[in-house]
XYZ file of C-alpha atoms in Angstrom:
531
model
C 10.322 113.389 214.960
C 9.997 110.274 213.050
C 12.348 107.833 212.684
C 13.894 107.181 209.372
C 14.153 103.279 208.418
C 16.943 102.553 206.313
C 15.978 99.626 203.893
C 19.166 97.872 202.248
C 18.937 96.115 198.981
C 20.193 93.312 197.281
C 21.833 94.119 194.271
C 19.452 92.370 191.204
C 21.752 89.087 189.229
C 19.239 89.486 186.418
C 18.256 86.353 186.981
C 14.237 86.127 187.168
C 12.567 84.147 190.070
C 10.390 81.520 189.695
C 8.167 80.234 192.231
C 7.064 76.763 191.848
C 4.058 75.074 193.032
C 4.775 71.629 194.974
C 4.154 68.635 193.116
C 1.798 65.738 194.242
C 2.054 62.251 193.011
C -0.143 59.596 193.034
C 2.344 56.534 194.139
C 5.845 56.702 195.388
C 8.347 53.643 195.368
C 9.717 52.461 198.947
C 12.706 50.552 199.808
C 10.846 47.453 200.570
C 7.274 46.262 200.989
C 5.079 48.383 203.774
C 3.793 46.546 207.023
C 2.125 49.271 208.236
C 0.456 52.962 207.748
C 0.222 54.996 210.697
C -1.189 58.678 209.783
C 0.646 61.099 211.987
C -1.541 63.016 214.590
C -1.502 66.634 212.355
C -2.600 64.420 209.412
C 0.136 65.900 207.757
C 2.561 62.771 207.313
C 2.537 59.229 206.780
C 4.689 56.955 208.948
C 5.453 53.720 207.034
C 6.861 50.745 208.793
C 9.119 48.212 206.432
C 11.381 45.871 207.518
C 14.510 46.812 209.439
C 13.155 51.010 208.651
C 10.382 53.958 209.324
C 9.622 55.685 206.531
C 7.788 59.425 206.976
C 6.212 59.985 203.751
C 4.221 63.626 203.090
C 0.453 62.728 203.277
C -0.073 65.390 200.978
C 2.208 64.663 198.051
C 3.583 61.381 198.519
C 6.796 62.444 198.974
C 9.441 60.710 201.177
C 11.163 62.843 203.906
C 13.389 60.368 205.770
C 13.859 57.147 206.605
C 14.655 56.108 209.988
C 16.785 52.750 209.947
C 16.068 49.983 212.500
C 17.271 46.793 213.952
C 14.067 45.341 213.842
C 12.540 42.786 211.119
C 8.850 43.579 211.998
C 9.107 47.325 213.691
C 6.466 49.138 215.094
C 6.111 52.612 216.378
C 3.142 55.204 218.448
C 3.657 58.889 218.339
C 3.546 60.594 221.178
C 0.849 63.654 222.119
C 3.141 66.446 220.974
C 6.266 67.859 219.165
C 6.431 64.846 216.727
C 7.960 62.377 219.642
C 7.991 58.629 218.441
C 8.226 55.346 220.963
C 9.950 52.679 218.591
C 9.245 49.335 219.718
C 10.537 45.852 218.023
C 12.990 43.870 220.666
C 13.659 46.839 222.569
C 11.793 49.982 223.267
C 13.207 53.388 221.691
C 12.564 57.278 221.592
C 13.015 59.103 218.938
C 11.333 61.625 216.484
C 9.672 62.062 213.423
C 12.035 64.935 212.333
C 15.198 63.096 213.150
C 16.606 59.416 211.963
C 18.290 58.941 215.087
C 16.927 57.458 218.558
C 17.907 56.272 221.492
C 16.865 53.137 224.256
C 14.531 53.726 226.612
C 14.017 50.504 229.999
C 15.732 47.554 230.502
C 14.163 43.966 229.963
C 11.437 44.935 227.984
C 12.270 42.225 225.261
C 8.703 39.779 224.265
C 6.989 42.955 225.502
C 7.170 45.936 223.191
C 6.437 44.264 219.693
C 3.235 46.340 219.431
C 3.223 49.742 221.132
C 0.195 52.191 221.276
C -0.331 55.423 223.422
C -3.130 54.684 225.365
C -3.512 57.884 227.184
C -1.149 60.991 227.286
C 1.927 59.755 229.314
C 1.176 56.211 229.477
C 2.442 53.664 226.998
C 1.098 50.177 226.297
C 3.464 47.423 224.582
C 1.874 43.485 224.134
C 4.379 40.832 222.884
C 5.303 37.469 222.437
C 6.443 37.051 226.418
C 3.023 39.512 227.324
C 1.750 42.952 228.042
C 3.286 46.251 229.488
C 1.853 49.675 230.679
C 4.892 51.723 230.443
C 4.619 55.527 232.254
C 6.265 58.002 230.006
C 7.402 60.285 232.822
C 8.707 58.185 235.494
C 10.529 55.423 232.597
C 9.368 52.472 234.368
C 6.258 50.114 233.918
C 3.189 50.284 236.065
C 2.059 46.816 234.883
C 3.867 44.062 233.662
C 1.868 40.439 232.937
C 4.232 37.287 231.572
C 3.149 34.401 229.950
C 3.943 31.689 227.531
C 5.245 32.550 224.165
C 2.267 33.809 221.224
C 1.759 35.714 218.769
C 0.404 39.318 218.400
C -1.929 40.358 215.309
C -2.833 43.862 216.383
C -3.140 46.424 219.124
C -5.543 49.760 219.366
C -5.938 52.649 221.827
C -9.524 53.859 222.204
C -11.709 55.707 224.729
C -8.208 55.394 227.108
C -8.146 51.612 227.150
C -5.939 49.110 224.889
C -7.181 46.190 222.692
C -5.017 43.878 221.495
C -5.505 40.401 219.548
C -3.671 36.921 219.903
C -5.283 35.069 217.369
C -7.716 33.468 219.135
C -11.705 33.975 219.156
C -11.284 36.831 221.732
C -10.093 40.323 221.501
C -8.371 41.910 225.129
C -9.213 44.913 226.458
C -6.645 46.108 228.894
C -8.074 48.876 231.803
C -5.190 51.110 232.986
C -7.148 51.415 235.989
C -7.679 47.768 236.442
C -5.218 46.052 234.780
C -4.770 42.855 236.758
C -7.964 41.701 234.649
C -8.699 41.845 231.576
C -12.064 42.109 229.178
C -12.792 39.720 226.275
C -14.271 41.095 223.140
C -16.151 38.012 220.912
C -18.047 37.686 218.043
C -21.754 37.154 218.618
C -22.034 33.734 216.829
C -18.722 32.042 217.983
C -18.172 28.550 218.531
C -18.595 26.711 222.351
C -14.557 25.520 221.072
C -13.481 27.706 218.585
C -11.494 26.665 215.975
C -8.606 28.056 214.225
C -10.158 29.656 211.499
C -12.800 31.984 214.159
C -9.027 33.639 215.258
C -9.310 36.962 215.385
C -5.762 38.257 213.591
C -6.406 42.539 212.524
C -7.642 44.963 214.646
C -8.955 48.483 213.637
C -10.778 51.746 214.950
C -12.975 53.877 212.817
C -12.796 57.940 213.031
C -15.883 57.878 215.152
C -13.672 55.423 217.919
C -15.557 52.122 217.082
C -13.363 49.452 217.632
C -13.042 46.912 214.594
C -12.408 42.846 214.655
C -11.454 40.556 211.659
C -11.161 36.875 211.831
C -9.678 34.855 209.537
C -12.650 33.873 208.164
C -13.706 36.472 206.699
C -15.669 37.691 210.055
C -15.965 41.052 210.602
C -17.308 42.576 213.733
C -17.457 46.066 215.283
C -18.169 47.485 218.711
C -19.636 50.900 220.106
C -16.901 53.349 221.863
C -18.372 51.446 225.753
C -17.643 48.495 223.769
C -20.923 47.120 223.334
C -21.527 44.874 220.147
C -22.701 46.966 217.284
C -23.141 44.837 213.959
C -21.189 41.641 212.363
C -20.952 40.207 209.294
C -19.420 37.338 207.298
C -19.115 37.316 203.487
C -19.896 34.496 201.663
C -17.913 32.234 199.454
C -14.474 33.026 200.629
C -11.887 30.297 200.060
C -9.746 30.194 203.347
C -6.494 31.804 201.820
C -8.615 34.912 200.871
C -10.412 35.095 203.768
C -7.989 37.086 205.735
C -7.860 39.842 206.666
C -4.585 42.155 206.196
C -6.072 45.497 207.469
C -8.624 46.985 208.761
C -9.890 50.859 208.389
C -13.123 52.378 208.789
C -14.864 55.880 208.945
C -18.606 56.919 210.354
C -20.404 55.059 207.222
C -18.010 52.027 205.922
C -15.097 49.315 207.361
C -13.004 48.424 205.006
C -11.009 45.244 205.141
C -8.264 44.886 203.060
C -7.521 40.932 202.213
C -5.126 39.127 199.841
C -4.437 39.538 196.183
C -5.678 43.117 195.676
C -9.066 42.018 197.123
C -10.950 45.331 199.075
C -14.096 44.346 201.121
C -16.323 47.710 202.861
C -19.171 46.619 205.363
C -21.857 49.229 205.674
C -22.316 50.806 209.443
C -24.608 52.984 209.001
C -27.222 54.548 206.345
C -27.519 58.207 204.981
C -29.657 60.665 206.355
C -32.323 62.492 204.407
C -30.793 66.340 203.668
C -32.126 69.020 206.587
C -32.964 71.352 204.306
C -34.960 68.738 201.870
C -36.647 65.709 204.434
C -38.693 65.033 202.074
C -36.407 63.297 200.008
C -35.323 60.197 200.733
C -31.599 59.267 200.316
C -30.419 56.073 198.547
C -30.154 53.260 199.864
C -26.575 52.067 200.323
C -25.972 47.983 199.929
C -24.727 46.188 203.165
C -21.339 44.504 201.783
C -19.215 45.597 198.897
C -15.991 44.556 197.037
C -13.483 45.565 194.714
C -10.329 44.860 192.860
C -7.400 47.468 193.495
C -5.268 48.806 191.244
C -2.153 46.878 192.676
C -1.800 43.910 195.412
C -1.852 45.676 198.953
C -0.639 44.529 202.253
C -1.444 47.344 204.211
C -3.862 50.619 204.587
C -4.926 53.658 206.445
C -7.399 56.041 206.209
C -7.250 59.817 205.927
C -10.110 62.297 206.851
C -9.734 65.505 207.722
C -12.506 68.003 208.658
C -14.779 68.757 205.833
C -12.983 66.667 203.427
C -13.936 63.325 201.744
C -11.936 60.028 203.376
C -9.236 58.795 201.542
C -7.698 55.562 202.027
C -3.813 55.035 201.869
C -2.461 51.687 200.727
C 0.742 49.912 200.303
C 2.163 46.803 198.917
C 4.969 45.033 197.787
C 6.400 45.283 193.837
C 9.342 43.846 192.158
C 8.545 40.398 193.379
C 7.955 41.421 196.567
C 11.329 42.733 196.889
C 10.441 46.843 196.552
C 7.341 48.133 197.994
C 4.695 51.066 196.379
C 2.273 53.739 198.525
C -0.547 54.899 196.675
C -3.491 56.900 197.252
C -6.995 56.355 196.261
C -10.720 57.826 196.669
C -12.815 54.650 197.236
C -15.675 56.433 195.694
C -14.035 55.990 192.433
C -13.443 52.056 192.904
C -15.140 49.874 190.900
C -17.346 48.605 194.005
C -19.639 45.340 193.645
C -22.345 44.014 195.636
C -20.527 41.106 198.079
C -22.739 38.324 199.052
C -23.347 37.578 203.048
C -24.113 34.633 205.280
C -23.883 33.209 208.454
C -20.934 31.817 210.360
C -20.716 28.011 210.372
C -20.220 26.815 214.164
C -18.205 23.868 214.928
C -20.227 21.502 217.221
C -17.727 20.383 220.241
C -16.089 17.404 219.615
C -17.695 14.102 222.089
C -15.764 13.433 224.898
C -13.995 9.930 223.898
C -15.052 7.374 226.623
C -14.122 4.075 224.348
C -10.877 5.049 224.614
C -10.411 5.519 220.748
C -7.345 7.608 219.927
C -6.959 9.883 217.027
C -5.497 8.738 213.744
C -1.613 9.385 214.000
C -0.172 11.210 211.099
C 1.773 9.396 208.645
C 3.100 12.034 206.442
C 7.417 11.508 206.154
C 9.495 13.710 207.469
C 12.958 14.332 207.967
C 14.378 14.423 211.090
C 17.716 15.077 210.665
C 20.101 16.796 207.200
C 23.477 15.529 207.227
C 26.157 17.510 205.363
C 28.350 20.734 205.039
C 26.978 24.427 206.104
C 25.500 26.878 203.812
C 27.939 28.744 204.441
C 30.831 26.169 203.178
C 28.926 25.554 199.208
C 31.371 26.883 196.691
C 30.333 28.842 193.981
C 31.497 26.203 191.529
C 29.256 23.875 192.663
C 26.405 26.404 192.369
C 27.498 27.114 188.661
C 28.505 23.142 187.930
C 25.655 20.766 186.480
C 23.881 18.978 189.614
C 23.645 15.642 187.677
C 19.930 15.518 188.060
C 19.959 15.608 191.492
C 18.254 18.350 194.534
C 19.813 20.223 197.133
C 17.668 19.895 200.174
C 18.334 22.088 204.077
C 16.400 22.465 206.893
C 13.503 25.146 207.298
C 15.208 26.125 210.957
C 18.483 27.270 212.695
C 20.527 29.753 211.934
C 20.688 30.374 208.077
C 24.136 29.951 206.893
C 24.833 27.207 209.534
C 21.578 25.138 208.436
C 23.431 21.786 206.617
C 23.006 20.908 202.875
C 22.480 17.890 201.515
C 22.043 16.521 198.000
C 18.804 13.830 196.981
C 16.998 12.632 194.226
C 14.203 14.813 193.409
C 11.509 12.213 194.167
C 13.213 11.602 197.605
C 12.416 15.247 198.475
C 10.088 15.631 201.504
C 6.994 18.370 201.826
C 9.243 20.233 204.669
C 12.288 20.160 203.646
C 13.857 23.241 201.633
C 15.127 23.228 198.440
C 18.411 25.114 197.058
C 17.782 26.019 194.265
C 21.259 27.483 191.713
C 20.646 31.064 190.431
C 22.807 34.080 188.871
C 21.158 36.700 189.494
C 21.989 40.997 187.630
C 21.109 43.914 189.880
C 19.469 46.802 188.571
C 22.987 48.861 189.611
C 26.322 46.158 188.490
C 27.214 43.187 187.254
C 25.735 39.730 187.874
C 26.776 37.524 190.462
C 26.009 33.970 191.812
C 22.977 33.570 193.994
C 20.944 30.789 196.064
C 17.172 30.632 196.622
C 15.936 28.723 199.528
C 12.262 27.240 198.293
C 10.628 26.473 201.868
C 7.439 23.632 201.386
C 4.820 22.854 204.097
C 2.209 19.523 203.937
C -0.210 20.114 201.399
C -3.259 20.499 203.106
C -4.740 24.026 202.225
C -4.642 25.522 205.346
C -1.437 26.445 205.798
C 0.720 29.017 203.593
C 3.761 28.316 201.888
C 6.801 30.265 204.196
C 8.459 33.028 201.321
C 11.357 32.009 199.532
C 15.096 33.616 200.774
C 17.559 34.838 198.959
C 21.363 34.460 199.390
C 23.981 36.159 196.942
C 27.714 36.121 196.645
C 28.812 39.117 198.513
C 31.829 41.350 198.433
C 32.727 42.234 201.820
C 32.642 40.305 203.506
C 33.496 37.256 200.892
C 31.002 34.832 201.164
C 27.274 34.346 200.707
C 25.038 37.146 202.365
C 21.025 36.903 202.832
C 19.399 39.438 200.789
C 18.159 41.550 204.053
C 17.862 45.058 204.728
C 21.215 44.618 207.384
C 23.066 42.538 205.823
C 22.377 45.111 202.323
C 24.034 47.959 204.437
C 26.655 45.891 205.870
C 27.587 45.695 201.511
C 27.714 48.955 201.438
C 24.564 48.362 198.818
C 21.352 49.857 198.819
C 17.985 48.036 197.576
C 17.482 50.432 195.096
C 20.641 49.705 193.955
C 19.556 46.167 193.512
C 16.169 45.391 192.916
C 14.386 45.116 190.219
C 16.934 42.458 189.701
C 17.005 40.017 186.705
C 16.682 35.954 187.862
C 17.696 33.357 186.328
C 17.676 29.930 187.502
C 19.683 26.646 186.549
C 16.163 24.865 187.083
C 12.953 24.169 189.073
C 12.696 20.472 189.314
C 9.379 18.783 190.405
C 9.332 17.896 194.005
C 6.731 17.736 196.873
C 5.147 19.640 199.145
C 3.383 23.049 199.206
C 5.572 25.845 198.088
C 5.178 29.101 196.603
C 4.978 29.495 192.972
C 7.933 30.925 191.158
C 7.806 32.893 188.097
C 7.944 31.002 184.849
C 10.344 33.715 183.341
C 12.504 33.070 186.100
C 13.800 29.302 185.231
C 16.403 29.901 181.821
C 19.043 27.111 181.883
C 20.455 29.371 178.487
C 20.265 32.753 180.705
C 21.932 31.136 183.838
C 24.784 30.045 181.631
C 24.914 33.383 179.920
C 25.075 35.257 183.454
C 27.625 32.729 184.392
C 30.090 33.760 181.535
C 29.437 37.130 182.287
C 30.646 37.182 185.483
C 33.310 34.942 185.273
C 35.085 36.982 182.026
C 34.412 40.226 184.093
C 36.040 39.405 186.798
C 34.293 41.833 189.664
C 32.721 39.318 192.114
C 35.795 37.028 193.178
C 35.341 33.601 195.174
């Protein structure tokens, strides 16, 4: 006898269902400007790094799913082979997840060694740092190789055919061997210099879908190596100034590399040509150029690239808006860029410099500088002053110590130095309240054009605590603030007065003697932002 199935029944509201289709956008707005782009293993997210967070962005529609907030100015992060596991690196070393924003601390005395992490092989971790390198094992918690040395920096770090690559700026790339690990393999350019010089550094490192391993150097130079890590092709564009020359990122699929560089500027070296079409040989396919470029829609600081079986590469790109203070993801088909034929040359190699047997020294440098700021803390300038009239003179501190402790002084503007920082007055209205007083610190460097200008900082009045507060992502939640609370922000500055050195240039709209003086009122007559 069959069995009857009784079915229960919702009783109907009336109302009618609708089923909606998911929306995808073209750009989303972040918190702050991206560092990098990480696709997830599925393809099916995006994991953003930013400063002091991890962002997991929806690789299909943009969207933003969680943010994952860290301690870390310059995170970084490598998923792990299943179930959406993330190691978190920075100062320490973490584990966490891409579902979750919480993590926890994984070692001890890993600091200098985990500010780059990739997954070199299922269950073993690599970290390189500023104190050296790491080969962490997953299972067991504890390192399997550990190699210390003097204090650099790190530009990049891949995982490819089980080994690890990283780059310290100079002329050679490092392979690491997990099974040989107490020596390690240089990866060069072909044409290199017998003493290369700064500008032959190799500072991004990339891997192409079909596990070629990718170097820029800050030149321009652009070289790429077979999966046994034999030296495929190389090329160096032509005309670059120095500034533009480097590289940012670097992407690449089974035809193009693509090298993202400064000011919006995209580069794509050719690897390999197209094949005539099986079922037509007869015809032969277009030739493709060797070296391309292109303007992007927006300035970019970083990139990734997204192909998925079947489907046409995409390339993912982020960079900062809002004067640098909010940051933009945005999604392109580089088949649709407006691409341009890039000229190419070859690499100019420095001769070694002669021994000196006539015991000639080298020309001492006699550009001033100041050895020594006398005068009251940052922390100790009262917001009258700021809002006072300077009587024509500059407020100088150092570029170095701890921020609010560094010591202002106040000079005559032509009696400013190329290092020293200026302090510059500013009120300042956040997208979200009223305005408030604020301080820009405009850090200079020799003018010599090969050096760039260190970023301006930002300091505001804050509530709670009372007092003035950098304008970081910590020191924002310690407000109780958000950044998209407060940025866009409106500037206004009592002045930019002429000085020395090379610094980097401040919006025009920004310096309104009339507008700092209206802000002023404004906050003094409403009376929310006490000092």
């Amino acid at each position: 006898m069959a069995r009857r199935k009784v079915v229960n029944r919702r009783p109907s509201t009336g109302a009618r269902r609708t089923v909606t289709a998911t929306v995808t956008q073209g750009s989303v707005d972040l918190d702050d400007r991206p560092l990098t782009i990480t696709p997830a293993r599925d393809g099916k997210r995006l994991l953003v790094t930013l400063p002091y967070e991890v962002t997991v962005v929806d690789a299909r529609t943009l969207q933003v799913e969680r943010s994952i907030p860290m301690k870390n100015a310059a995170p970084s992060l490598a998923e792990a082979n299943k179930d959406g596991a993330l190691w978190l690196g920075g100062h320490h070393l973490h584990f966490g997840s891409i579902f979750a924003t919480t993590y926890r601390k994984v070692g001890s005395k890993l600091a200098g060694y985990v500010d780059r992490l990739s997954l070199v092989r299922p269950g073993l971790l690599c970290g390189v740092g500023s104190q050296g390198e790491v080969l962490w094992d997953v299972a067991k918690e504890t390192p399997v190789h550990r190699r210390k040395i003097g204090e650099h920096p790190t530009f990049g770090l891949v995982s490819l055919g089980g080994r690890a690559i990283w780059a310290d700026g100079s002329a050679s790339a490092w392979v690491i061997e997990p099974e040989h690990a107490s020596g390690y393999t240089q990866l060069r350019f072909k044409h290199t210099s017998e003493e290369p010089p700064a500008r032959e550094g190799i500072v991004a490192l990339g891997a192409t879908t079909r596990d070629r391993c990718v170097l820029a150097a800050r030149d321009g130079g652009v070289a790429w190596f077979a999966p046994n890590l034999r030296l495929e092709g190389e090329r160096f564009p032509r005309g670059l100034a120095p500034r533009q020359a480097t590289p940012l990122a670097v992407a690449g699929d089974e035809r193009w590399i693509y090298v993202l560089r400064p000011r919006g500027i995209l580069h794509r070296f050719l690897v390999a040509q197209l094949r005539a079409h099986p079922t037509e040989p007869e015809e032969d396919p277009p030739m493709l150029p060797e070296a391309q470029e292109c303007r992007l829609r927006w300035p970019a600081s970083a990139m990734a690239l997204l192909q998925r079986e079947g489907q046409a590469t995409r390339l993912v790109l982020g960079g900062p808006q809002a004067e640098g203070l909010l940051g933009r993801l945005w999604r392109c088909d580089p088949e649709t860029l407006e691409w341009r034929e890039l000229g190419l040359g070859e690499r100019r190699l420095v001769e070694p410099a002669p021994k000196d047997d006539d015991g000639k020294r080298e020309v001492p440098d006699f550009t001033p500088t100041r050895s020594k700021i006398s005068g009251p803390p940052l922390a100790e300038l009262k917001v009258d002053a700021i809002l006072g009239d300077a009587g024509g003179k500059v407020r100088i501190t150092t570029g170095h110590g701890s921020l609010l402790e560094r010591p202002v002084a106040t000079v005559a503007a032509d009696e400013v130095m190329p290092a020293d920082t200026v302090v510059l007055s500013a009120m300042i209205r956040p997208r979200e309240g009223t305005a408030r007083p604020a301080l820009l610190l405009w850090p200079g460097v020799r003018d010599d054009g090969e050096r760039d200008p260190p970023e301006p900082v930002w300091l505001v009045w804050g509530d709670s605590p009372r007092g003035w507060t950098p304008l970081t992502t910590p020191k924002i939640r310690e407000q109780g603030w958000s950044r998209p609370d407060l940025f866009p922000m409106q500037v206004a500055l009592a002045g930019v007065p002429k000085v020395s050195g090379n610094r980097e240039a401040l919006s025009e709209r920004w310096s309104d003697a009339e507008h700092f003086d209206a802000l002023a009122r404004e906050c003094k007559h409403m009376l929310k932002v006490i000092w």
